[in-house]
Short mmCIF file of N, CA and C and ligand atoms in Angstrom, two decimals:
data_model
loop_
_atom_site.label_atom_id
_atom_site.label_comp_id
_atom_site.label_asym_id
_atom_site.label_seq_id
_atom_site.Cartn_x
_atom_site.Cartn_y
_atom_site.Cartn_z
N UNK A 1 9.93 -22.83 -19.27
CA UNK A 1 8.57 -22.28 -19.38
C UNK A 1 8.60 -20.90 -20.00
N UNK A 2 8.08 -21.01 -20.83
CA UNK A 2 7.93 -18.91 -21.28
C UNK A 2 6.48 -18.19 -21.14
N UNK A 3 7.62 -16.84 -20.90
CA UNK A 3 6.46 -16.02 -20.15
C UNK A 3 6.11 -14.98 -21.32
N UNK A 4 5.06 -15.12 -21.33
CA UNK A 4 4.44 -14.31 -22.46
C UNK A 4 3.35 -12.74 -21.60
N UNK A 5 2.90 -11.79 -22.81
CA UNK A 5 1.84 -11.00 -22.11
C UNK A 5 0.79 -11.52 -21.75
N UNK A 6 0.50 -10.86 -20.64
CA UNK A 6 -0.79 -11.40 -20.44
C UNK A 6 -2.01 -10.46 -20.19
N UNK A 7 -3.00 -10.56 -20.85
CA UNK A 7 -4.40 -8.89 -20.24
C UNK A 7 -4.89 -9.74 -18.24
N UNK A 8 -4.96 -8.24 -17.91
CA UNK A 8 -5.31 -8.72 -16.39
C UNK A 8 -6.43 -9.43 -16.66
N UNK A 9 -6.62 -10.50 -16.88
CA UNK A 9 -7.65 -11.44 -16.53
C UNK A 9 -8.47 -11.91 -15.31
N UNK A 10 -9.43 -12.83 -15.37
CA UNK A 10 -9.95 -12.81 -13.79
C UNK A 10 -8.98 -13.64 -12.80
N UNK A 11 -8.65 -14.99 -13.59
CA UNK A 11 -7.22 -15.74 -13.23
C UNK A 11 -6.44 -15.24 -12.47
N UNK A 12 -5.95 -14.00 -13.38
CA UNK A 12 -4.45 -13.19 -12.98
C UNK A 12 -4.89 -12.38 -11.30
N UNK A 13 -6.83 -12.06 -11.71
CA UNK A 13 -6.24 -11.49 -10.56
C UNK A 13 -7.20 -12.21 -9.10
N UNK A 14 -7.12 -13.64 -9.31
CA UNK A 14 -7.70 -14.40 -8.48
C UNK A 14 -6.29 -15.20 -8.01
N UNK A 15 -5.30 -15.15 -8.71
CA UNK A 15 -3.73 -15.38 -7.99
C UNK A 15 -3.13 -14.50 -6.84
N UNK A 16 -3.81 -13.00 -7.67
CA UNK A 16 -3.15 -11.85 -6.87
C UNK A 16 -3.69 -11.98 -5.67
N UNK A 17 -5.06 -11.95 -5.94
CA UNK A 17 -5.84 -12.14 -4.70
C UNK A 17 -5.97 -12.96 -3.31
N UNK A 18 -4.95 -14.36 -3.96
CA UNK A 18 -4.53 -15.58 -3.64
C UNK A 18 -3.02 -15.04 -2.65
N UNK A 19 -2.47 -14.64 -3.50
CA UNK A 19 -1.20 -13.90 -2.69
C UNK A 19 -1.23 -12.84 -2.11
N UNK A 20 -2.43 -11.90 -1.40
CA UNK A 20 -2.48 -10.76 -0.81
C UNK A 20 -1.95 -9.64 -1.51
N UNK A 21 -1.94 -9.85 -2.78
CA UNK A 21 -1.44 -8.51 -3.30
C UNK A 21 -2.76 -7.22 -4.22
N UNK A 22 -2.72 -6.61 -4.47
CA UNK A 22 -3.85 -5.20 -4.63
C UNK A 22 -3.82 -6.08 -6.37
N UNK A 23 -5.65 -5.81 -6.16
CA UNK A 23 -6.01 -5.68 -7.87
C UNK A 23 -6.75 -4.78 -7.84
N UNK A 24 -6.90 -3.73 -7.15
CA UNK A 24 -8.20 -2.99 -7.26
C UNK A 24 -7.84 -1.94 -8.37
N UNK A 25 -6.07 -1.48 -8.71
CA UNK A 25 -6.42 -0.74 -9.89
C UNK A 25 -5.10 -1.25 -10.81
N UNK A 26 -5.78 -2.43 -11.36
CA UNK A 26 -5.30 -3.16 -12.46
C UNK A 26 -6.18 -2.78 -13.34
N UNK A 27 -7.26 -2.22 -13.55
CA UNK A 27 -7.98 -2.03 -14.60
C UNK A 27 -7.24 -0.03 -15.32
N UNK A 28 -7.43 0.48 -14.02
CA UNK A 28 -7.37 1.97 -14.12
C UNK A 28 -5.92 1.89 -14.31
N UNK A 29 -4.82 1.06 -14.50
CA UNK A 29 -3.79 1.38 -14.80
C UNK A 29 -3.22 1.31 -16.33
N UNK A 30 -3.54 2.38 -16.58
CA UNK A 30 -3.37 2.60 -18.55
C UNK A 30 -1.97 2.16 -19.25
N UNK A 31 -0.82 2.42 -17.99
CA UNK A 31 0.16 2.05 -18.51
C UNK A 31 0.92 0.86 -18.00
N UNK A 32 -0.20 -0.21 -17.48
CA UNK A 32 0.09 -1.61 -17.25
C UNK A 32 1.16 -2.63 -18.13
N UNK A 33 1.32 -3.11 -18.03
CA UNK A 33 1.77 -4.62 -18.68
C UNK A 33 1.72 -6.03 -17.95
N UNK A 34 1.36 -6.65 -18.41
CA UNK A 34 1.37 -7.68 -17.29
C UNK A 34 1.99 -9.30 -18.15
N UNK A 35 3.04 -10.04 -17.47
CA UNK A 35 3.08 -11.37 -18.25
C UNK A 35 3.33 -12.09 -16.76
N UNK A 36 2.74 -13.35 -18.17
CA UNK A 36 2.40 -14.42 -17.28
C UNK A 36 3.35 -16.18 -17.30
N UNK A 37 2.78 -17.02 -16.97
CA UNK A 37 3.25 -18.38 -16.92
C UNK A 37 2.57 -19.18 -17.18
N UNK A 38 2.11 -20.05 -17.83
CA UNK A 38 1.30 -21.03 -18.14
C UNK A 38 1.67 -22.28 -18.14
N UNK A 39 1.01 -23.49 -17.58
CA UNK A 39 1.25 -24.77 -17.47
C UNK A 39 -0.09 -25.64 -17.97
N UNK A 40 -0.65 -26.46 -18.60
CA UNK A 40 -1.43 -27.35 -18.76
C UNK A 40 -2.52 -26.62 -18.60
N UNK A 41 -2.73 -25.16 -18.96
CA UNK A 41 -3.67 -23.78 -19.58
C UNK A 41 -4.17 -23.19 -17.65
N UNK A 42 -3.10 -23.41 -16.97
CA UNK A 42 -3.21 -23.12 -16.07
C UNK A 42 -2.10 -21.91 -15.52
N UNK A 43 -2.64 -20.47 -14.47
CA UNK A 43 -1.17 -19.46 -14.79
C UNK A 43 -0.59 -20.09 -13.76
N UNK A 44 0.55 -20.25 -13.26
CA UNK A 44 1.75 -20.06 -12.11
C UNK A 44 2.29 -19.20 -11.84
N UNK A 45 1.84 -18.10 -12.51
CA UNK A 45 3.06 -16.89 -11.94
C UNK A 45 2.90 -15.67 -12.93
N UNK A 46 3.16 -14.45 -12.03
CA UNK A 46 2.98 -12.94 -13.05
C UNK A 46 3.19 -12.45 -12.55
N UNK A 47 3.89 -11.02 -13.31
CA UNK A 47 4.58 -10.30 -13.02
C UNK A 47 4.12 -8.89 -13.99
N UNK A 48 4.11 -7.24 -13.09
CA UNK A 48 3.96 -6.81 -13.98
C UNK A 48 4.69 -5.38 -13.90
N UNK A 49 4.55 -4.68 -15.34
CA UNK A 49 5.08 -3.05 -15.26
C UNK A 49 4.07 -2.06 -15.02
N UNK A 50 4.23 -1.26 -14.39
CA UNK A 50 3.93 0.14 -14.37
C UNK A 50 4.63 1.10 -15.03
N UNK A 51 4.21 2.00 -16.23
CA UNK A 51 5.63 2.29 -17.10
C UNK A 51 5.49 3.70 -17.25
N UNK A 52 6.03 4.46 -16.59
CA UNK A 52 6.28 5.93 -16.80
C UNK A 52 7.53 6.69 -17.22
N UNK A 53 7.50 6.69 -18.82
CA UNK A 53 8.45 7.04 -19.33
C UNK A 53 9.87 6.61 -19.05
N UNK A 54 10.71 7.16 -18.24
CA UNK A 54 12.03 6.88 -17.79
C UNK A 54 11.93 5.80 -16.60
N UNK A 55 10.92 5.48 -15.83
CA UNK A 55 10.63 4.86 -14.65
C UNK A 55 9.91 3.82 -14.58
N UNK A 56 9.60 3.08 -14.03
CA UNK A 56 8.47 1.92 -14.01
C UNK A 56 8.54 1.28 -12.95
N UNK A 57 6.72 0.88 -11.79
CA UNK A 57 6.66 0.61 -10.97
C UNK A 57 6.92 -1.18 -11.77
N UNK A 58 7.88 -1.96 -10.30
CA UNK A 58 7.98 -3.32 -10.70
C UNK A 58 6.67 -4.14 -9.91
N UNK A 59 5.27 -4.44 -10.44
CA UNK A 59 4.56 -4.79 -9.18
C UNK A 59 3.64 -5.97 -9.49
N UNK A 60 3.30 -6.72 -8.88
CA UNK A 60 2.44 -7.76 -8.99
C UNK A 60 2.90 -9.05 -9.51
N UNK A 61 4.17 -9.29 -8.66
CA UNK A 61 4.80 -10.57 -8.24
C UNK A 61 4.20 -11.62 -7.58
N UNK A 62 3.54 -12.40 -8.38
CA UNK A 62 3.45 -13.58 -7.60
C UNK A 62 3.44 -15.06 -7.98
N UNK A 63 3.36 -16.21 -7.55
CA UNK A 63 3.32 -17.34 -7.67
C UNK A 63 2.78 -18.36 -7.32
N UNK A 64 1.85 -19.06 -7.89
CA UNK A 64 1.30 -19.99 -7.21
C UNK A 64 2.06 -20.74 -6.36
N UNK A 65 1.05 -21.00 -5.11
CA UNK A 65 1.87 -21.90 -4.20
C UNK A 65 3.21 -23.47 -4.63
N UNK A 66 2.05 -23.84 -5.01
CA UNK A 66 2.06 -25.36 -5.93
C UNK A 66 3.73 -25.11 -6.73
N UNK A 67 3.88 -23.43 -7.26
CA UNK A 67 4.93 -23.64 -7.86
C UNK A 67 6.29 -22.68 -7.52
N UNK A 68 5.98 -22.69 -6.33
CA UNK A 68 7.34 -21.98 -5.19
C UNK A 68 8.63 -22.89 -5.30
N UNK A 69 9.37 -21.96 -5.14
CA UNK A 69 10.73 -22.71 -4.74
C UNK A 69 11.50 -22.85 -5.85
N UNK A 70 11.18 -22.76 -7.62
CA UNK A 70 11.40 -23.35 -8.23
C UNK A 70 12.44 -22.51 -9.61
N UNK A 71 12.34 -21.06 -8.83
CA UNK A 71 13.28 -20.13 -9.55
C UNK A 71 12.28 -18.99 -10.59
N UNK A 72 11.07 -19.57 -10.44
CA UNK A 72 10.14 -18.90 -11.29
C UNK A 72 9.77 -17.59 -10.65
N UNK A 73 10.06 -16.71 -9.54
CA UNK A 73 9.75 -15.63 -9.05
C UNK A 73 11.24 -15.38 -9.78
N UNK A 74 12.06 -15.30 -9.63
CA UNK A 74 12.98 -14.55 -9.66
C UNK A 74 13.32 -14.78 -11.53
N UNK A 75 13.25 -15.80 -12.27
CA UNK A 75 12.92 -15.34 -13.45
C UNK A 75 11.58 -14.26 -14.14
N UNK A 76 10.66 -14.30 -13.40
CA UNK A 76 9.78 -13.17 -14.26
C UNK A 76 10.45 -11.67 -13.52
N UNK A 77 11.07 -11.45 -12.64
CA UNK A 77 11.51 -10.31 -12.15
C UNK A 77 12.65 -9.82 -13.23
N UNK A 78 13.59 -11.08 -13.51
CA UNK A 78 14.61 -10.97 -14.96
C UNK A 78 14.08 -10.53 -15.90
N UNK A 79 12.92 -11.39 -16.69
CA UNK A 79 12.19 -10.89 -17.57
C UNK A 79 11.62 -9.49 -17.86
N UNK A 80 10.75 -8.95 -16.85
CA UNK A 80 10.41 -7.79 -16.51
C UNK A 80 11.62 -6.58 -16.42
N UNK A 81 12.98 -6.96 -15.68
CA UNK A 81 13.83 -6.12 -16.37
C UNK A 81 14.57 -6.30 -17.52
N UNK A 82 14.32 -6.99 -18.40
CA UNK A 82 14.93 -7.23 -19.50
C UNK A 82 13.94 -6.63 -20.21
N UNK A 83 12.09 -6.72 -20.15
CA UNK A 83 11.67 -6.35 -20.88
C UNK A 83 11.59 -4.58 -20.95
N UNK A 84 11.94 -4.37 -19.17
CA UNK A 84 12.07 -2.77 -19.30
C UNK A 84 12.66 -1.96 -19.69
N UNK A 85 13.98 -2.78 -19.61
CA UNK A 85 15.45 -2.21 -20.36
C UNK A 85 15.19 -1.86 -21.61
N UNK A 86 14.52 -3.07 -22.55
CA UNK A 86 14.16 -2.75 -23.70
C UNK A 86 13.67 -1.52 -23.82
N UNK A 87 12.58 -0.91 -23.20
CA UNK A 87 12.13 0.40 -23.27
C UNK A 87 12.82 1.39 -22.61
N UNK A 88 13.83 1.09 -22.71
CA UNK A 88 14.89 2.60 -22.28
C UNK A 88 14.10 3.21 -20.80
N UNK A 89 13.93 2.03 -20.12
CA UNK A 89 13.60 2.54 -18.58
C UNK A 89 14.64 2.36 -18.27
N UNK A 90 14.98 3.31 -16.94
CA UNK A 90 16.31 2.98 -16.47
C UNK A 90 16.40 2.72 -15.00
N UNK A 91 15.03 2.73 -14.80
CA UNK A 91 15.01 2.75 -12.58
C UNK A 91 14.12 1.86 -12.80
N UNK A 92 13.73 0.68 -11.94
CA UNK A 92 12.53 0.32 -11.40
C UNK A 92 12.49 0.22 -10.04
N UNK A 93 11.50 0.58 -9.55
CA UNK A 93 10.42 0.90 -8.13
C UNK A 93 9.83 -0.31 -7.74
N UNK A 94 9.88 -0.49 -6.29
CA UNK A 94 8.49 -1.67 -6.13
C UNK A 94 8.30 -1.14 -4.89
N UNK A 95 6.97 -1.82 -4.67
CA UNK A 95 6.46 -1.60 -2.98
C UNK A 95 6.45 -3.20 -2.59
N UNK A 96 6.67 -3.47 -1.31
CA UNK A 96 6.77 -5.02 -1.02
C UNK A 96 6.34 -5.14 0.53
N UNK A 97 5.93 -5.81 1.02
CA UNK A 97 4.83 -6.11 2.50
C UNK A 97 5.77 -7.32 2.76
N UNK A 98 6.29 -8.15 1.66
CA UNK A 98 6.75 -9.46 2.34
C UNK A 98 7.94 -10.41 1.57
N UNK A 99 8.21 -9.25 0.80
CA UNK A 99 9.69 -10.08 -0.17
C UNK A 99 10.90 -9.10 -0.23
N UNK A 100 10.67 -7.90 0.80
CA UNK A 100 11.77 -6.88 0.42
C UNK A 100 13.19 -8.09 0.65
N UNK A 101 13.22 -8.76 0.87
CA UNK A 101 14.40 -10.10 1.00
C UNK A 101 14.93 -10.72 -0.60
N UNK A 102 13.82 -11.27 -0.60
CA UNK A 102 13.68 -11.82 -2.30
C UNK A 102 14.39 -10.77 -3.13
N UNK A 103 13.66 -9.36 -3.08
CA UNK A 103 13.56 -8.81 -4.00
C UNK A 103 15.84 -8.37 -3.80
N UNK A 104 16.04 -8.17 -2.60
CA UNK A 104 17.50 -7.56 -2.14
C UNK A 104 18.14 -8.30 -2.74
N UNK A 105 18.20 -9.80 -2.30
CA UNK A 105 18.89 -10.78 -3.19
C UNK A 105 19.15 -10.76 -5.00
N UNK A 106 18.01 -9.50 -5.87
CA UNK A 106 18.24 -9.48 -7.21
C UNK A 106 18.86 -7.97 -7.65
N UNK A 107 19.22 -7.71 -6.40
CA UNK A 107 20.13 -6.28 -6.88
C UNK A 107 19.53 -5.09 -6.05
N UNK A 108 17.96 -5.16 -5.54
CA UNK A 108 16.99 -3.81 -5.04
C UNK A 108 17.52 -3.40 -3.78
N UNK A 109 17.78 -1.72 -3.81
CA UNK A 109 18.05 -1.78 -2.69
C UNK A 109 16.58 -0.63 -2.51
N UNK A 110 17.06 -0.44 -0.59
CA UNK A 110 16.20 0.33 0.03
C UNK A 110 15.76 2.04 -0.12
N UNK A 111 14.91 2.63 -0.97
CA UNK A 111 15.23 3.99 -1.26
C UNK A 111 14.14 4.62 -0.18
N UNK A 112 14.64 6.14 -0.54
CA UNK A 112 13.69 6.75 0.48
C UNK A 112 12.77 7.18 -0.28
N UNK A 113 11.58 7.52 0.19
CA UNK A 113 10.03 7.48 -0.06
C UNK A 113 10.28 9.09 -1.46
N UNK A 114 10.77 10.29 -0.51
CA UNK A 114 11.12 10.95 -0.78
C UNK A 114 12.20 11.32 -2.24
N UNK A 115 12.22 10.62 -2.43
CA UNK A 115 13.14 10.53 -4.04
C UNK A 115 12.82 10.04 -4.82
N UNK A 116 11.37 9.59 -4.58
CA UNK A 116 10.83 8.64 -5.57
C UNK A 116 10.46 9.86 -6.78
N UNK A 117 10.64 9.56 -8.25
CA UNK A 117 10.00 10.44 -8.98
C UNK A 117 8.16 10.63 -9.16
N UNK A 118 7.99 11.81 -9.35
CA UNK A 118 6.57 12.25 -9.38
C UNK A 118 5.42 11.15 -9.60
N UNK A 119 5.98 10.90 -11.09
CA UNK A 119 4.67 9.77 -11.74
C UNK A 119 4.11 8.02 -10.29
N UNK A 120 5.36 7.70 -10.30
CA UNK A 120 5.86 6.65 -9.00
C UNK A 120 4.85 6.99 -7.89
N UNK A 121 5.12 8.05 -7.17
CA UNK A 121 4.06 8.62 -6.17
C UNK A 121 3.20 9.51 -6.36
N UNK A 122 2.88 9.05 -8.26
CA UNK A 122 1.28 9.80 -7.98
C UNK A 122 0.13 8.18 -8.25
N UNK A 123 1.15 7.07 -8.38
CA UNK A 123 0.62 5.91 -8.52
C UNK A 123 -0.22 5.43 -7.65
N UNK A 124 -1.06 4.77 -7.78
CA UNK A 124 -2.08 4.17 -6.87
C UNK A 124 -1.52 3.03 -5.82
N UNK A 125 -0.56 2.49 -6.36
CA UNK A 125 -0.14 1.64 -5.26
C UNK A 125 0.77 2.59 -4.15
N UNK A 126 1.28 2.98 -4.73
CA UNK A 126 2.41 4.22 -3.59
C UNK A 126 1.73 5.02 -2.98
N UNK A 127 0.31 5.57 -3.70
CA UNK A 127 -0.31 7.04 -2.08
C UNK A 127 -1.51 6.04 -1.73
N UNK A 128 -1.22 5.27 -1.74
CA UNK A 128 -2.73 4.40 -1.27
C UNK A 128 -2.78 3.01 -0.94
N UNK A 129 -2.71 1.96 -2.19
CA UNK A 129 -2.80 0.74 -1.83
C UNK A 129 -1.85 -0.30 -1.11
N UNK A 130 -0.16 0.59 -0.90
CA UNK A 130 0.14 -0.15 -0.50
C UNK A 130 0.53 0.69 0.84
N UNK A 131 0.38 -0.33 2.28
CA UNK A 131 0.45 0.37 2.98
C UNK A 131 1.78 1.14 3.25
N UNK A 132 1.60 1.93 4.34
CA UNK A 132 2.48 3.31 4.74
C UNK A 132 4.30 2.48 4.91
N UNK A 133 3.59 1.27 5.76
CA UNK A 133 4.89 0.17 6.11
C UNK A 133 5.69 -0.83 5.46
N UNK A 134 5.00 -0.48 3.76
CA UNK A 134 5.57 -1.69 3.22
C UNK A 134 6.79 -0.70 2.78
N UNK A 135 8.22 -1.77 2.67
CA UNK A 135 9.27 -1.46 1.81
C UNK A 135 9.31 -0.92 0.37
N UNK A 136 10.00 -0.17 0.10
CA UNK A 136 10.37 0.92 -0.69
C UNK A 136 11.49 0.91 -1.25
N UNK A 137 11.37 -0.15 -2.73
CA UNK A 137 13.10 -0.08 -2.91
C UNK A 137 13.21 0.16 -4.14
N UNK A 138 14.46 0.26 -5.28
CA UNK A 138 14.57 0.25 -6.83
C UNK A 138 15.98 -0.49 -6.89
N UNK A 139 15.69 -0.15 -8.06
CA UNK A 139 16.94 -1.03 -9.11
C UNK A 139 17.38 -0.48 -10.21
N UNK A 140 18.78 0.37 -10.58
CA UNK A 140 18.82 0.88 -11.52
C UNK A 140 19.07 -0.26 -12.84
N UNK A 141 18.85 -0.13 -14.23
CA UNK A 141 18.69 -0.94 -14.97
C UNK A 141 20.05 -0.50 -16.46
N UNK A 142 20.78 -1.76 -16.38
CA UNK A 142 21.79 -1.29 -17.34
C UNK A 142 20.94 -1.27 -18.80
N UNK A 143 21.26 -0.56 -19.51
CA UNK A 143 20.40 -0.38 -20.73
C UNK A 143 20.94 -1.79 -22.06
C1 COA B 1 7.97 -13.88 -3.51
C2 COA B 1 7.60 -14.95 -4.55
C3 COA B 1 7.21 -14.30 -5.87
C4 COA B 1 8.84 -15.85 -4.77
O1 COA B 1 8.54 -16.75 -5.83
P1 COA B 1 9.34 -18.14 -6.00
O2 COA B 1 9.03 -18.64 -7.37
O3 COA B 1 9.07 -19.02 -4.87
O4 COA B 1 10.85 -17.63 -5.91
P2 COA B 1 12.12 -18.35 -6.52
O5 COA B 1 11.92 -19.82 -6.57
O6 COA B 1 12.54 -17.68 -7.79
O7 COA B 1 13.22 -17.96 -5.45
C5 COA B 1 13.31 -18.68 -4.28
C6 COA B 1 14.30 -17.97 -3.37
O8 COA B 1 13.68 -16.77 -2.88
C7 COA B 1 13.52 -16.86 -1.47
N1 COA B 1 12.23 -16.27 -1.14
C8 COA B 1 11.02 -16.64 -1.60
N2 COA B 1 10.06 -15.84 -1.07
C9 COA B 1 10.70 -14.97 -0.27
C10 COA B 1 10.26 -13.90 0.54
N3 COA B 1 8.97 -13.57 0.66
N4 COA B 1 11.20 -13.19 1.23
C11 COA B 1 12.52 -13.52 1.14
N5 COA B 1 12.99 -14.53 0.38
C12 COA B 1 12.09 -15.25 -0.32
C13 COA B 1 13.57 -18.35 -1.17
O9 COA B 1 13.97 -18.56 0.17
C14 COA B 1 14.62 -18.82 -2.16
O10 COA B 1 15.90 -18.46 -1.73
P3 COA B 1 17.22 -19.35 -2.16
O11 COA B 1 17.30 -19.29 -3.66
O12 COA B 1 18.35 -18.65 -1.49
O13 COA B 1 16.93 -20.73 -1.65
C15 COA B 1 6.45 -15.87 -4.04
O14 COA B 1 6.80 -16.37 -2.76
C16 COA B 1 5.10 -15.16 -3.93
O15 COA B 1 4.33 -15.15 -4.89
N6 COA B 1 4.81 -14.53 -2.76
C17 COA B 1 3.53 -13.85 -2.51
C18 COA B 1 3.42 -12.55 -3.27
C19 COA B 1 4.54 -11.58 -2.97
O16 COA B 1 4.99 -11.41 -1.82
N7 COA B 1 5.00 -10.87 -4.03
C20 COA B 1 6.07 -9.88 -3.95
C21 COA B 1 5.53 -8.49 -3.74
S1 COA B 1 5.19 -7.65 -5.27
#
């Protein structure tokens, strides 16, 4: 299946919405990216960047139910660092409520809140949308 860009659409964020994850500032995020999955003009799955220069939040992982299990979370997470690498990012960030597991299994480990760089925690998901309790991890990225 290939994953192409995708603009936050209503779709994209009626999945998110589907998976408990924040769309409220998918619009206000200027330095978004978002790709997707498509099947029979239907999405299964997206994934996206937050891209601040040297850094980039990894966020808005998800998958349709229907198509769990099937290796497709953990390929758009590949993708997404392959496509970040490309841009000479070299850390990625995520916030996670319910895959800090998933995510450990692809290399992320646990960082402290406190080391996060500036742009990261001046992000909307980090001082706000995601709560105080969700996990806090990165991934450095070979170039
Ligand atoms: C997390 C998610 C993206 C995984 O997608 P997926 O396509 O089912 O994942 P894959 O098929 O690539 O990987 C499956 C593996 O991940 C594990 N896994 C799936 N979800 C997991 C979770 N929430 N926590 C820990 N492990 C998880 C499976 O047990 C399986 O492990 P195995 O390979 O050892 O058998 C999907 O469950 C989802 O959309 N969840 C809701 C949204 C979410 O939590 N997003 C992440 C926060 S940004």
């Amino acid at each position: 299946m290939r994953i192409e860009p995708l603009s936050p659409n209503a779709e994209l964020r009626a999945l998110l919405e589907r998976c408990g994850l924040p769309v409220a500032d998918l619009a206000a995020s200027a330095s978004l990216q978002c790709y997707g999955v498509q099947r029979d003009g239907r999405l299964l799955g997206v994934v996206a960047l937050e891209s601040y220069d040297a850094v980039a939040l990894l966020r808005s992982l998800a998958v349709a139910a229907e198509a769990r299990g099937l290796g497709l979370g953990q390929a758009l997470v590949r993708f997404a660092e392959r496509e970040a690498a490309a841009r000479h990012i070299g850390r990625l960030y995520l916030l996670t409520n319910t895959a800090a597991l998933f995510f450990a299994k692809l290399g992320y480990q646990a960082t402290a809140r406190e080391t996060a760089p500036p742009a990261i925690r001046m992000s909307a998901q980090f001082s706000g949308l995601c709560p105080a309790s969700a996990s806090f991890l990165s991934k450095r990225l070979e170039d």
